[in-house]
N, CA, C and O atoms as a MOPAC input file, in Angstrom:
PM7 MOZYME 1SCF
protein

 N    -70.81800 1   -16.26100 1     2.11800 1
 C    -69.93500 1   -15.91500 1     1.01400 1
 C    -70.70900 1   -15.42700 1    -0.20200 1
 O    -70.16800 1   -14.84700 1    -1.14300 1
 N    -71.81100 1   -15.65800 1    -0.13700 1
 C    -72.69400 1   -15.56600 1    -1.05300 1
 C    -72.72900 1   -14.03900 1    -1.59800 1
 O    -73.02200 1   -13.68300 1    -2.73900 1
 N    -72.37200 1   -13.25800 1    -0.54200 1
 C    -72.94600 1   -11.82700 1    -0.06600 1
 C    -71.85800 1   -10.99600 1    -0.54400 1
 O    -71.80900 1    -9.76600 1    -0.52600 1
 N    -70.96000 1   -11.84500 1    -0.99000 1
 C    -70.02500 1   -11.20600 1    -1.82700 1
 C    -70.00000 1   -10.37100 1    -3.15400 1
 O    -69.03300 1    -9.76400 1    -3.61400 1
 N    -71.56300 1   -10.48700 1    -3.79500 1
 C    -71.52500 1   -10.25800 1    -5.31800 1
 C    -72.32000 1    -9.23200 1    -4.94600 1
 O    -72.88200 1    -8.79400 1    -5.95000 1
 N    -72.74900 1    -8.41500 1    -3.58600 1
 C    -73.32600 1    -7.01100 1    -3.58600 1
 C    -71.99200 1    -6.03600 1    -3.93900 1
 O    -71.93800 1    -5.17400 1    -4.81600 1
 N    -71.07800 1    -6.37900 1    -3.12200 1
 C    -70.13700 1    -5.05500 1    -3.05500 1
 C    -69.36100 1    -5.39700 1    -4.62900 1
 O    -69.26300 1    -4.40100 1    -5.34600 1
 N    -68.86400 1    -6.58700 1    -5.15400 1
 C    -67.70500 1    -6.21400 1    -6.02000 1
 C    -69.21300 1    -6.00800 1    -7.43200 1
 O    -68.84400 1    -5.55900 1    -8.51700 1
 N    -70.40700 1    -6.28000 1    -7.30300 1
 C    -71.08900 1    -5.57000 1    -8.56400 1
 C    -71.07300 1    -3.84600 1    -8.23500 1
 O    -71.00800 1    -2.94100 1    -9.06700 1
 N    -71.14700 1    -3.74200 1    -6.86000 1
 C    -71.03300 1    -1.75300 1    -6.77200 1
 C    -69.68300 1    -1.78100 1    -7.46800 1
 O    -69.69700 1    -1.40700 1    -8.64100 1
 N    -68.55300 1    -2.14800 1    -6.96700 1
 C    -67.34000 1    -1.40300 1    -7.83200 1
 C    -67.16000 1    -1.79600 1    -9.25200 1
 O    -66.72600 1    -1.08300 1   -10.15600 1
 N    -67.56200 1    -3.05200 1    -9.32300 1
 C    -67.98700 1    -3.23900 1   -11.22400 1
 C    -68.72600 1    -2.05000 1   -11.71200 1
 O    -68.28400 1    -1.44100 1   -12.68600 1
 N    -69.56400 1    -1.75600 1   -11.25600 1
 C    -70.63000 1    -0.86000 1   -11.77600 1
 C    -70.05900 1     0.56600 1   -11.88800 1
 O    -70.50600 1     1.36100 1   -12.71500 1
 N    -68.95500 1     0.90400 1   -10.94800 1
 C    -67.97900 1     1.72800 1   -10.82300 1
 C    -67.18000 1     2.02600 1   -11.95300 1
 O    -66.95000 1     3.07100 1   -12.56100 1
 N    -66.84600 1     0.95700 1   -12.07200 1
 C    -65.42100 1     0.37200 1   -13.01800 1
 C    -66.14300 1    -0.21100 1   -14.44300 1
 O    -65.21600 1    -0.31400 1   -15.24700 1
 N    -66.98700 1    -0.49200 1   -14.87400 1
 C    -67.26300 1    -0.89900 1   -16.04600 1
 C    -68.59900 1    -0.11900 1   -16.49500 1
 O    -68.84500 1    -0.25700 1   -17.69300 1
 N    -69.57300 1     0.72500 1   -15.72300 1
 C    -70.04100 1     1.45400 1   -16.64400 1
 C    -70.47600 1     3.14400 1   -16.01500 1
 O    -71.44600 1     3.89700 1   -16.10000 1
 N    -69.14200 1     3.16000 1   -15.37900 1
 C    -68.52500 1     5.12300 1   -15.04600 1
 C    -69.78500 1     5.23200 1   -13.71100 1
 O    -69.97900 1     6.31000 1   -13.14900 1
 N    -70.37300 1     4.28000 1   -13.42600 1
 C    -72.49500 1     4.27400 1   -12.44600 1
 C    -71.09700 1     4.82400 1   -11.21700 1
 O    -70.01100 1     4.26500 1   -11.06400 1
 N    -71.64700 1     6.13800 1   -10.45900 1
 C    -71.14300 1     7.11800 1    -9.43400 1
 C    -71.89000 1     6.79200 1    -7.89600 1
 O    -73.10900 1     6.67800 1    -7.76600 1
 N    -70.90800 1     6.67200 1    -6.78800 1
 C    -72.30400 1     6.20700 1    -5.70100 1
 C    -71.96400 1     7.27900 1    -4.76900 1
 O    -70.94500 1     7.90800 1    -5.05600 1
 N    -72.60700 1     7.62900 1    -3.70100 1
 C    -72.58600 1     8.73400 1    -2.82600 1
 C    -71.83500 1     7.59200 1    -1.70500 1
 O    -71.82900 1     6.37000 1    -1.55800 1
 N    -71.18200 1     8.87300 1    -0.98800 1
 C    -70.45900 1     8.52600 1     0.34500 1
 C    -71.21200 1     7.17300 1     1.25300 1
 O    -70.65700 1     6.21600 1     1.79300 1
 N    -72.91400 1     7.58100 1     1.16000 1
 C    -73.50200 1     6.61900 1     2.26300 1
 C    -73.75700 1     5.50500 1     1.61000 1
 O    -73.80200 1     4.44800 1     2.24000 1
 N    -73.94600 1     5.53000 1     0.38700 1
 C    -74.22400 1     4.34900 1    -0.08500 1
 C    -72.70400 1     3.23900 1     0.05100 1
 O    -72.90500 1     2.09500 1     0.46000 1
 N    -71.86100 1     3.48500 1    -0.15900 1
 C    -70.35600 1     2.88300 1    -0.08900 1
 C    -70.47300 1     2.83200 1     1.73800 1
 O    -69.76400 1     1.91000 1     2.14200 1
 N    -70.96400 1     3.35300 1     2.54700 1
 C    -71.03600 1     3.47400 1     4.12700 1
 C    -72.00600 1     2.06700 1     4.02700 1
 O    -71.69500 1     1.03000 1     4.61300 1
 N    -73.14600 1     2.19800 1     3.24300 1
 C    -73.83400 1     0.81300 1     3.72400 1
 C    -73.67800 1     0.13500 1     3.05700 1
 O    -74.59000 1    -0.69100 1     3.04000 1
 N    -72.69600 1    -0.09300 1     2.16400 1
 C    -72.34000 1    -1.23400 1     1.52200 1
 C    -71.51500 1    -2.64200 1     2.33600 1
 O    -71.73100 1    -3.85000 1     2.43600 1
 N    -70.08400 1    -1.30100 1     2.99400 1
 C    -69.57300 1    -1.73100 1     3.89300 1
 C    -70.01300 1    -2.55900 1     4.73500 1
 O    -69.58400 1    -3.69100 1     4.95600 1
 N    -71.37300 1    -1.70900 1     5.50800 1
 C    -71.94300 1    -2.38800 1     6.80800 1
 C    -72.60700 1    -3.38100 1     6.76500 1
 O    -72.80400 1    -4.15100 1     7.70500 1
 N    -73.06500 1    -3.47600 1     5.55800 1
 C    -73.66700 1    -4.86800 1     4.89800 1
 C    -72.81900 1    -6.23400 1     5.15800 1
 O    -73.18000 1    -7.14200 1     5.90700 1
 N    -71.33700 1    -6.19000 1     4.21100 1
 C    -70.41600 1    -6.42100 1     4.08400 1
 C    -69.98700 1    -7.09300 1     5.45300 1
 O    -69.84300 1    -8.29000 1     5.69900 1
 N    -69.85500 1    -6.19800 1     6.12300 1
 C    -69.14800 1    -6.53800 1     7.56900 1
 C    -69.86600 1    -7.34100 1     8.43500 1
 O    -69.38200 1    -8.11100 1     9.26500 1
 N    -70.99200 1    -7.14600 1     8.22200 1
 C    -72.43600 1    -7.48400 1     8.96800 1
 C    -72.42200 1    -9.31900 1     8.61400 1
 O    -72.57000 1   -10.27700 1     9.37400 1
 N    -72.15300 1    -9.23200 1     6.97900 1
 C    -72.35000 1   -10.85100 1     6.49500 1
 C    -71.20700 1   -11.51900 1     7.30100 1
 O    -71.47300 1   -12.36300 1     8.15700 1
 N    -69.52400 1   -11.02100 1     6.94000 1
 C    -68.88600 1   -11.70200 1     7.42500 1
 C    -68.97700 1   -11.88400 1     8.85900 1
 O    -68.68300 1   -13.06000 1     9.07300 1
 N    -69.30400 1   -11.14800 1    10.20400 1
 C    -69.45800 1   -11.60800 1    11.09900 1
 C    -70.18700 1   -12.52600 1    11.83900 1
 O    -69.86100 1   -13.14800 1    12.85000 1
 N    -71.52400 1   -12.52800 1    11.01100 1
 C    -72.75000 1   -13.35700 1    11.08600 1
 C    -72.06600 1   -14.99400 1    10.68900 1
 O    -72.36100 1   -15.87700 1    11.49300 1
 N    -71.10200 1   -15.42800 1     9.38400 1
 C    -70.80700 1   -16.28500 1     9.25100 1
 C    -69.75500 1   -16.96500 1    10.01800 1
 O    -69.67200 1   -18.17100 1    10.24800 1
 N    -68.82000 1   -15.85200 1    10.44700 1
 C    -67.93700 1   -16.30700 1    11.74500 1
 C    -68.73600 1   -16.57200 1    12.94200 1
 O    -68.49600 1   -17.69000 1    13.39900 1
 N    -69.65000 1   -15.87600 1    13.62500 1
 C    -70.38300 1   -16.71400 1    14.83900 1
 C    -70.97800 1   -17.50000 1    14.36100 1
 O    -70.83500 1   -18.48500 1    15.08500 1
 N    -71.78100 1   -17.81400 1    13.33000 1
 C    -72.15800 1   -19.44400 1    12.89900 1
 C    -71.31200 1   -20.70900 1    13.17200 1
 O    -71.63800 1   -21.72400 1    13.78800 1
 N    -69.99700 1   -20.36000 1    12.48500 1
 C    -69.23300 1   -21.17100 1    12.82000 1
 C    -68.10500 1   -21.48400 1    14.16800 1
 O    -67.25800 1   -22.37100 1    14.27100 1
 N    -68.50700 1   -20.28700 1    15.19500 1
 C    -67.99100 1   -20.42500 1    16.62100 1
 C    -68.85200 1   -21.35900 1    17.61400 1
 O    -70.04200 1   -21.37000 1    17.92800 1
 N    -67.87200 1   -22.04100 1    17.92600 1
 C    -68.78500 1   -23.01000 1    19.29600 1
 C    -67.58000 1   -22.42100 1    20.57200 1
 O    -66.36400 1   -22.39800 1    20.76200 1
 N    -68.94200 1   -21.97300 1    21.27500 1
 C    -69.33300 1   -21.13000 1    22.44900 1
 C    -68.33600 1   -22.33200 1    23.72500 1
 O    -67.44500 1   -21.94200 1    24.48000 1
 N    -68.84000 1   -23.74100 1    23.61100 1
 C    -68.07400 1   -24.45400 1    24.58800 1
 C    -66.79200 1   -24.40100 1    24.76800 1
 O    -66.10600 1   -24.22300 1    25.77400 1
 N    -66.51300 1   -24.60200 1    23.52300 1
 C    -64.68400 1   -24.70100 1    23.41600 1
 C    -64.36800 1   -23.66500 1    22.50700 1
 O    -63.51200 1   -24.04500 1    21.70800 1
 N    -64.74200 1   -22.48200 1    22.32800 1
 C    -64.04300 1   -21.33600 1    22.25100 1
 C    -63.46500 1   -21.56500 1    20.69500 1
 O    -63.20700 1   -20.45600 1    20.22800 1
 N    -63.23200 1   -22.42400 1    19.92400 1
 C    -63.00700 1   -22.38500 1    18.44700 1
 C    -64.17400 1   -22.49700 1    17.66700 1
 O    -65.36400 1   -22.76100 1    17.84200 1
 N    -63.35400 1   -22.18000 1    16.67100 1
 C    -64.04400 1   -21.69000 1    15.26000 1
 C    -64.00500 1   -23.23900 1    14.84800 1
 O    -62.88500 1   -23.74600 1    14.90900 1
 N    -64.94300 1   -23.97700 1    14.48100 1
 C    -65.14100 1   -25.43500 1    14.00700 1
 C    -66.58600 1   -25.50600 1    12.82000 1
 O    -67.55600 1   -24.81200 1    13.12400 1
 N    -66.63800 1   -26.09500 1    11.90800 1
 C    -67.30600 1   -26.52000 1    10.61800 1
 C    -66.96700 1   -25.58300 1     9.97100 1
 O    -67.88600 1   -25.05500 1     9.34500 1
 N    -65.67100 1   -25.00100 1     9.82600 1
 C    -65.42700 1   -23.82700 1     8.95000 1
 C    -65.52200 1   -24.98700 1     7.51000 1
 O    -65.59700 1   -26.19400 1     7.74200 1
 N    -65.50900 1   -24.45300 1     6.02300 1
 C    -65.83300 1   -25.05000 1     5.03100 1
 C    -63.87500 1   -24.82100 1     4.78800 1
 O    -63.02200 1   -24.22100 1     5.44200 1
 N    -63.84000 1   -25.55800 1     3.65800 1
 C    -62.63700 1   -25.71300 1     3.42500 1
 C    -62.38800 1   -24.29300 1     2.30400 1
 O    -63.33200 1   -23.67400 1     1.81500 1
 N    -60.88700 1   -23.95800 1     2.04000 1
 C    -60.63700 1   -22.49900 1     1.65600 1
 C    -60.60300 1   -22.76000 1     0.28800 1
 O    -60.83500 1   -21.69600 1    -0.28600 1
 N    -60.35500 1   -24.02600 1    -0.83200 1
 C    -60.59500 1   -24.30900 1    -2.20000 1
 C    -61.86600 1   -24.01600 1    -2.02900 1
 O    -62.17400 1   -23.10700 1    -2.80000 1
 N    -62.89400 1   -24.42100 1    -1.26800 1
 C    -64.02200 1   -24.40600 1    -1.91700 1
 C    -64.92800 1   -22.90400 1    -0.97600 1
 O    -66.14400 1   -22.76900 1    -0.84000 1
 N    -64.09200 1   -22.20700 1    -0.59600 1
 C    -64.57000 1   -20.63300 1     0.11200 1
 C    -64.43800 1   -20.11400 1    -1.22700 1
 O    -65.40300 1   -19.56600 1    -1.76000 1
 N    -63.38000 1   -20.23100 1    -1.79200 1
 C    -62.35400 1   -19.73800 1    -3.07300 1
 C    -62.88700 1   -19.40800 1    -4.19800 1
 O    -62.96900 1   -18.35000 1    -4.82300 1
 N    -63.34200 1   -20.77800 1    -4.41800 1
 C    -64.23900 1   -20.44800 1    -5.96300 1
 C    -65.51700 1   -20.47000 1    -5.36400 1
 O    -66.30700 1   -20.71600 1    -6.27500 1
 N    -66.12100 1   -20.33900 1    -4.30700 1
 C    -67.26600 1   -19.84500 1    -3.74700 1
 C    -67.23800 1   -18.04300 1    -4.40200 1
 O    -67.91200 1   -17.50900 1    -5.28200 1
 N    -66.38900 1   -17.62700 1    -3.70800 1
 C    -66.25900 1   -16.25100 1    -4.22900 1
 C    -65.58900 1   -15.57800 1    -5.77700 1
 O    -65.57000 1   -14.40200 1    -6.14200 1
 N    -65.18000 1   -16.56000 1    -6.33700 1
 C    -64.99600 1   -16.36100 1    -7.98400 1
 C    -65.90400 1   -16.48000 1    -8.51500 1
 O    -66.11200 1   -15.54900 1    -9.29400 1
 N    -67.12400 1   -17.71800 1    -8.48800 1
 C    -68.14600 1   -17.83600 1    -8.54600 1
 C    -69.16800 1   -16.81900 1    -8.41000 1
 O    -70.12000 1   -16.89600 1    -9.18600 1
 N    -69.14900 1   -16.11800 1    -7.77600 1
 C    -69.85100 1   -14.20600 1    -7.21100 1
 C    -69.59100 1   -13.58300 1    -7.92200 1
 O    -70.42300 1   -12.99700 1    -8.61500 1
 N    -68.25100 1   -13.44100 1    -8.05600 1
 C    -67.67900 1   -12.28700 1    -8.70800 1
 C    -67.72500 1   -12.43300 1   -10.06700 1
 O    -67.85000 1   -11.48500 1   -10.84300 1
 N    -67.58400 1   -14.11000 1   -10.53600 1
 C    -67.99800 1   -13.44700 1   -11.81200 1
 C    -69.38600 1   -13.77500 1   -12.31900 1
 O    -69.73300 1   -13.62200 1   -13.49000 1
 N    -69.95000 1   -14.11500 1   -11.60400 1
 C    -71.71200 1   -13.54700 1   -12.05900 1
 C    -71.92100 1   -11.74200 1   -12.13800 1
 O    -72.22400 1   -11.06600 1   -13.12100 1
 N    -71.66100 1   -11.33900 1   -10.86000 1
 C    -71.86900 1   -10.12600 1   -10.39800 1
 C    -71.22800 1    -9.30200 1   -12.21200 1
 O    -71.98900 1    -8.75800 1   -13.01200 1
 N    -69.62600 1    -9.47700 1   -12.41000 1
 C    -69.00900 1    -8.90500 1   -13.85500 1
 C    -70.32400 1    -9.51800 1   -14.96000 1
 O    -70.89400 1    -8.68800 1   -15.66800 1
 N    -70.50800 1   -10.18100 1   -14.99400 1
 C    -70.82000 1   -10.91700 1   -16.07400 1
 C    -72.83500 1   -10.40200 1   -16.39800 1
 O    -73.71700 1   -10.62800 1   -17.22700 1
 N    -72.69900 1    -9.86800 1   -15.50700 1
 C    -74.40800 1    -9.60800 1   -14.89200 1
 C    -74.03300 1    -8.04400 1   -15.96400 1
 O    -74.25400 1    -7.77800 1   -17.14600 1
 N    -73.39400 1    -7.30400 1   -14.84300 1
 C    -72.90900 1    -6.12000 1   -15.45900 1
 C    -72.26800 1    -5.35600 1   -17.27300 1
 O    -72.53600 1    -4.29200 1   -17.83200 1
 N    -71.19500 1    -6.76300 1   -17.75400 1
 C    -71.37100 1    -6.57100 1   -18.86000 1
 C    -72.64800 1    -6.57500 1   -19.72100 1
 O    -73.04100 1    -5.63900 1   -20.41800 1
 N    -73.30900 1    -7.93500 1   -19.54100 1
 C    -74.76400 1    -7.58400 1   -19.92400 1
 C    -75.40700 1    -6.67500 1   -20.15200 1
 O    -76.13900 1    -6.59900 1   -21.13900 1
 N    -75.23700 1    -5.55400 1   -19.05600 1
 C    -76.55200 1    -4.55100 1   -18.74400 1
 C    -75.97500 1    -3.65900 1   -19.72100 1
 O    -76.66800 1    -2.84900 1   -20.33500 1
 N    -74.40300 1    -3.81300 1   -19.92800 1
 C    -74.28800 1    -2.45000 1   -20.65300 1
 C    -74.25000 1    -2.60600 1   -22.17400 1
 O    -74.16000 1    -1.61200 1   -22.89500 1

């Protein structure tokens, strides 16, 4: 979840100081992106019995990722 404060600082950076990105860069942002969340879903798959088990609870996924996001804003106002 952590991996959350790459992509929403690109669209902050978008959105709060006009910063322009090329097609591939938004292509590997994505793949980044996609790459984390899948990596954390097979972490938490057991292979024996076919469920998803030690998932973390969704209050604390929650402000896991508010927590990101607003460093990532808060990083960004800074810079500008």
């Amino acid at each position: 979840l952590g991996k959350f404060y790459t992509p929403v600082a690109a669209i902050g950076a978008r959105w709060i100081m006009g910063k322009y990105y090329m097609w591939l860069e938004w292509f590997a942002l994505l793949i980044l992106t996609l790459a984390s969340i899948v990596f954390g879903y097979l972490q938490a798959f057991d292979v024996a019995s076919g469920d998803v088990s030690g998932a973390a609870p969704v209050p604390a996924m929650l402000l896991v990722l508010v927590a990101a996001a607003t460093s990532a804003l808060a990083s960004l106002v800074t810079e500008k």
